Amino acid sequence: MTLSATDVHKTYRRGREQVHALRGVTLEVQRGEVVALLGRSGSGKTTLLNCLLGWETPDSGSVRVSGAADPGRAPWATVAVVPQRFGLLDELSLADNVALPARLAATADPRGAALRTLETLRLGPLAGRMPDEVSLGEQQRTALARALVVRPDFLVADEPTGRLDEELSTHVLTTLREVYAAEGTGVLIASHDPVVVAAADRVVRLSDGRVVDG
Ligand SMILES: Nc1ncnc2c1ncn2[C@@H]1O[C@H](COP(=O)(O)OP(=O)(O)OP(=O)(O)O)[C@@H](O)[C@H]1O
């Protein structure tokens, strides 16, 4: 099973100015591999992730998941996401935030699955708290738990360790490694974090909207 972008172009218009965020990007992530997406701020990483998630429509080129074992799976269980801004619902506890995608995917015992996933990410004691009652690093790990709770085929994460110290980054990466070793999840992580780069099987570098080093 493969998550791929083929010759993707994306241009934003800001008034009269055109920003060529992606200029023909081709990238493949297989199940069972961790790919780190590197590049300076503004190089197009988030735009590429958004295209892979279907949150942005490429101007040309294509994005697809091929070889799905179960094409009927919920989209957020096929390609789950940890967004740069987390996107937690303020009015739900951490446990309810994490349980939500499992509930929507009609997973058996969504709350139990949420609590187990929070536990894995060392957030068990905070399960009953609201997002504004925990640190940004804890919110970030909650967003990761919410992505993982449905055991996705692929995980796309935008700077998922950006708010974590080295010890926690290492822990999160170890957890991800365990998850993909057990489940075969394919992982694509946009990051500047050396811990992520060290844990990746492969590094893809973007510069000015192009892949410069695959
Ligand atoms: N909605 C938008 N409208 C206009 N320009 C945008 C929009 N989103 C992104 N851009 C521009 O597209 C380019 C690529 O942005 P993108 O967010 O993909 O970069 P990035 O590599 O993820 O950066 P960072 O590491 O800072 O998150 C940048 O020049 C950015 O200013």
mmCIF file with all atom_site columns, C-alpha atoms and ligand atoms in Angstrom, residues 10-14 17-22 37-50 56 84 158-159 190-192 206 208-209, ligand 1:
data_model
loop_
_atom_site.group_PDB
_atom_site.id
_atom_site.type_symbol
_atom_site.label_atom_id
_atom_site.label_alt_id
_atom_site.label_comp_id
_atom_site.label_asym_id
_atom_site.label_entity_id
_atom_site.label_seq_id
_atom_site.pdbx_PDB_ins_code
_atom_site.Cartn_x
_atom_site.Cartn_y
_atom_site.Cartn_z
_atom_site.occupancy
_atom_site.B_iso_or_equiv
_atom_site.pdbx_formal_charge
_atom_site.auth_seq_id
_atom_site.auth_comp_id
_atom_site.auth_asym_id
_atom_site.auth_atom_id
_atom_site.pdbx_PDB_model_num
ATOM   1  C CA  . LYS A 1 10  ? 0.381  24.315 -6.160 1.00 0.00 ? 10  LYS A CA  1
ATOM   2  C CA  . THR A 1 11  ? 0.402  28.076 -6.534 1.00 0.00 ? 11  THR A CA  1
ATOM   3  C CA  . TYR A 1 12  ? -1.161 30.473 -4.044 1.00 0.00 ? 12  TYR A CA  1
ATOM   4  C CA  . ARG A 1 13  ? -2.308 33.895 -5.083 1.00 0.00 ? 13  ARG A CA  1
ATOM   5  C CA  . ARG A 1 14  ? -1.721 36.761 -2.661 1.00 0.00 ? 14  ARG A CA  1
ATOM   6  C CA  . GLU A 1 17  ? 1.637  38.059 -6.259 1.00 0.00 ? 17  GLU A CA  1
ATOM   7  C CA  . GLN A 1 18  ? 1.866  34.341 -7.043 1.00 0.00 ? 18  GLN A CA  1
ATOM   8  C CA  . VAL A 1 19  ? 3.595  31.994 -4.626 1.00 0.00 ? 19  VAL A CA  1
ATOM   9  C CA  . HIS A 1 20  ? 4.736  28.742 -6.225 1.00 0.00 ? 20  HIS A CA  1
ATOM   10 C CA  . ALA A 1 21  ? 4.540  26.589 -3.107 1.00 0.00 ? 21  ALA A CA  1
ATOM   11 C CA  . LEU A 1 22  ? 5.014  23.269 -4.957 1.00 0.00 ? 22  LEU A CA  1
ATOM   12 C CA  . LEU A 1 37  ? 10.312 15.624 5.128  1.00 0.00 ? 37  LEU A CA  1
ATOM   13 C CA  . LEU A 1 38  ? 12.850 18.366 5.634  1.00 0.00 ? 38  LEU A CA  1
ATOM   14 C CA  . GLY A 1 39  ? 13.127 21.869 4.304  1.00 0.00 ? 39  GLY A CA  1
ATOM   15 C CA  . ARG A 1 40  ? 13.425 25.440 5.407  1.00 0.00 ? 40  ARG A CA  1
ATOM   16 C CA  . SER A 1 41  ? 10.422 27.401 6.563  1.00 0.00 ? 41  SER A CA  1
ATOM   17 C CA  . GLY A 1 42  ? 8.379  28.234 3.454  1.00 0.00 ? 42  GLY A CA  1
ATOM   18 C CA  . SER A 1 43  ? 9.828  25.397 1.334  1.00 0.00 ? 43  SER A CA  1
ATOM   19 C CA  . GLY A 1 44  ? 6.373  23.829 0.865  1.00 0.00 ? 44  GLY A CA  1
ATOM   20 C CA  . LYS A 1 45  ? 6.242  21.055 3.487  1.00 0.00 ? 45  LYS A CA  1
ATOM   21 C CA  . THR A 1 46  ? 2.837  21.936 4.945  1.00 0.00 ? 46  THR A CA  1
ATOM   22 C CA  . THR A 1 47  ? 1.386  22.529 1.478  1.00 0.00 ? 47  THR A CA  1
ATOM   23 C CA  . LEU A 1 48  ? 2.540  19.065 0.399  1.00 0.00 ? 48  LEU A CA  1
ATOM   24 C CA  . LEU A 1 49  ? 1.070  17.444 3.524  1.00 0.00 ? 49  LEU A CA  1
ATOM   25 C CA  . ASN A 1 50  ? -2.208 19.333 2.996  1.00 0.00 ? 50  ASN A CA  1
ATOM   26 C CA  . GLU A 1 56  ? -5.727 21.470 -0.489 1.00 0.00 ? 56  GLU A CA  1
ATOM   27 C CA  . GLN A 1 84  ? 0.752  21.767 12.952 1.00 0.00 ? 84  GLN A CA  1
ATOM   28 C CA  . ASP A 1 158 ? 3.518  18.274 10.695 1.00 0.00 ? 158 ASP A CA  1
ATOM   29 C CA  . GLU A 1 159 ? 6.293  18.986 13.229 1.00 0.00 ? 159 GLU A CA  1
ATOM   30 C CA  . ALA A 1 190 ? 7.674  17.161 8.339  1.00 0.00 ? 190 ALA A CA  1
ATOM   31 C CA  . SER A 1 191 ? 10.252 18.205 10.880 1.00 0.00 ? 191 SER A CA  1
ATOM   32 C CA  . HIS A 1 192 ? 13.382 20.116 11.752 1.00 0.00 ? 192 HIS A CA  1
ATOM   33 C CA  . LEU A 1 206 ? 12.219 20.180 -0.168 1.00 0.00 ? 206 LEU A CA  1
ATOM   34 C CA  . ASP A 1 208 ? 11.560 26.184 -2.880 1.00 0.00 ? 208 ASP A CA  1
ATOM   35 C CA  . GLY A 1 209 ? 8.759  23.763 -3.762 1.00 0.00 ? 209 GLY A CA  1
HETATM 36 N N1  . LIG B 2 .   ? -2.871 29.985 2.115  1.00 0.00 ? 1   LIG B N1  1
HETATM 37 C C1  . LIG B 2 .   ? -1.788 30.537 1.588  1.00 0.00 ? 1   LIG B C1  1
HETATM 38 N N2  . LIG B 2 .   ? -1.861 31.673 0.851  1.00 0.00 ? 1   LIG B N2  1
HETATM 39 C C2  . LIG B 2 .   ? -0.777 32.214 0.304  1.00 0.00 ? 1   LIG B C2  1
HETATM 40 N N3  . LIG B 2 .   ? 0.476  31.713 0.429  1.00 0.00 ? 1   LIG B N3  1
HETATM 41 C C3  . LIG B 2 .   ? 0.629  30.595 1.164  1.00 0.00 ? 1   LIG B C3  1
HETATM 42 C C4  . LIG B 2 .   ? -0.484 29.954 1.785  1.00 0.00 ? 1   LIG B C4  1
HETATM 43 N N4  . LIG B 2 .   ? -0.025 28.856 2.447  1.00 0.00 ? 1   LIG B N4  1
HETATM 44 C C5  . LIG B 2 .   ? 1.312  28.827 2.255  1.00 0.00 ? 1   LIG B C5  1
HETATM 45 N N5  . LIG B 2 .   ? 1.702  29.854 1.469  1.00 0.00 ? 1   LIG B N5  1
HETATM 46 C C6  . LIG B 2 .   ? 3.082  30.134 1.000  1.00 0.00 ? 1   LIG B C6  1
HETATM 47 O O1  . LIG B 2 .   ? 3.543  28.974 0.311  1.00 0.00 ? 1   LIG B O1  1
HETATM 48 C C7  . LIG B 2 .   ? 4.919  28.724 0.608  1.00 0.00 ? 1   LIG B C7  1
HETATM 49 C C8  . LIG B 2 .   ? 5.053  27.336 1.224  1.00 0.00 ? 1   LIG B C8  1
HETATM 50 O O2  . LIG B 2 .   ? 4.436  27.357 2.518  1.00 0.00 ? 1   LIG B O2  1
HETATM 51 P P1  . LIG B 2 .   ? 4.370  26.076 3.478  1.00 0.00 ? 1   LIG B P1  1
HETATM 52 O O3  . LIG B 2 .   ? 3.517  26.433 4.649  1.00 0.00 ? 1   LIG B O3  1
HETATM 53 O O4  . LIG B 2 .   ? 3.996  24.900 2.666  1.00 0.00 ? 1   LIG B O4  1
HETATM 54 O O5  . LIG B 2 .   ? 5.913  25.955 3.935  1.00 0.00 ? 1   LIG B O5  1
HETATM 55 P P2  . LIG B 2 .   ? 6.571  25.058 5.088  1.00 0.00 ? 1   LIG B P2  1
HETATM 56 O O6  . LIG B 2 .   ? 7.798  24.456 4.478  1.00 0.00 ? 1   LIG B O6  1
HETATM 57 O O7  . LIG B 2 .   ? 5.566  24.139 5.662  1.00 0.00 ? 1   LIG B O7  1
HETATM 58 O O8  . LIG B 2 .   ? 6.989  26.148 6.181  1.00 0.00 ? 1   LIG B O8  1
HETATM 59 P P3  . LIG B 2 .   ? 7.089  25.993 7.816  1.00 0.00 ? 1   LIG B P3  1
HETATM 60 O O9  . LIG B 2 .   ? 8.271  25.087 8.088  1.00 0.00 ? 1   LIG B O9  1
HETATM 61 O O10 . LIG B 2 .   ? 7.340  27.419 8.245  1.00 0.00 ? 1   LIG B O10 1
HETATM 62 O O11 . LIG B 2 .   ? 5.775  25.453 8.313  1.00 0.00 ? 1   LIG B O11 1
HETATM 63 C C9  . LIG B 2 .   ? 5.374  29.856 1.533  1.00 0.00 ? 1   LIG B C9  1
HETATM 64 O O12 . LIG B 2 .   ? 5.965  30.858 0.728  1.00 0.00 ? 1   LIG B O12 1
HETATM 65 C C10 . LIG B 2 .   ? 4.069  30.343 2.141  1.00 0.00 ? 1   LIG B C10 1
HETATM 66 O O13 . LIG B 2 .   ? 4.173  31.721 2.494  1.00 0.00 ? 1   LIG B O13 1
#
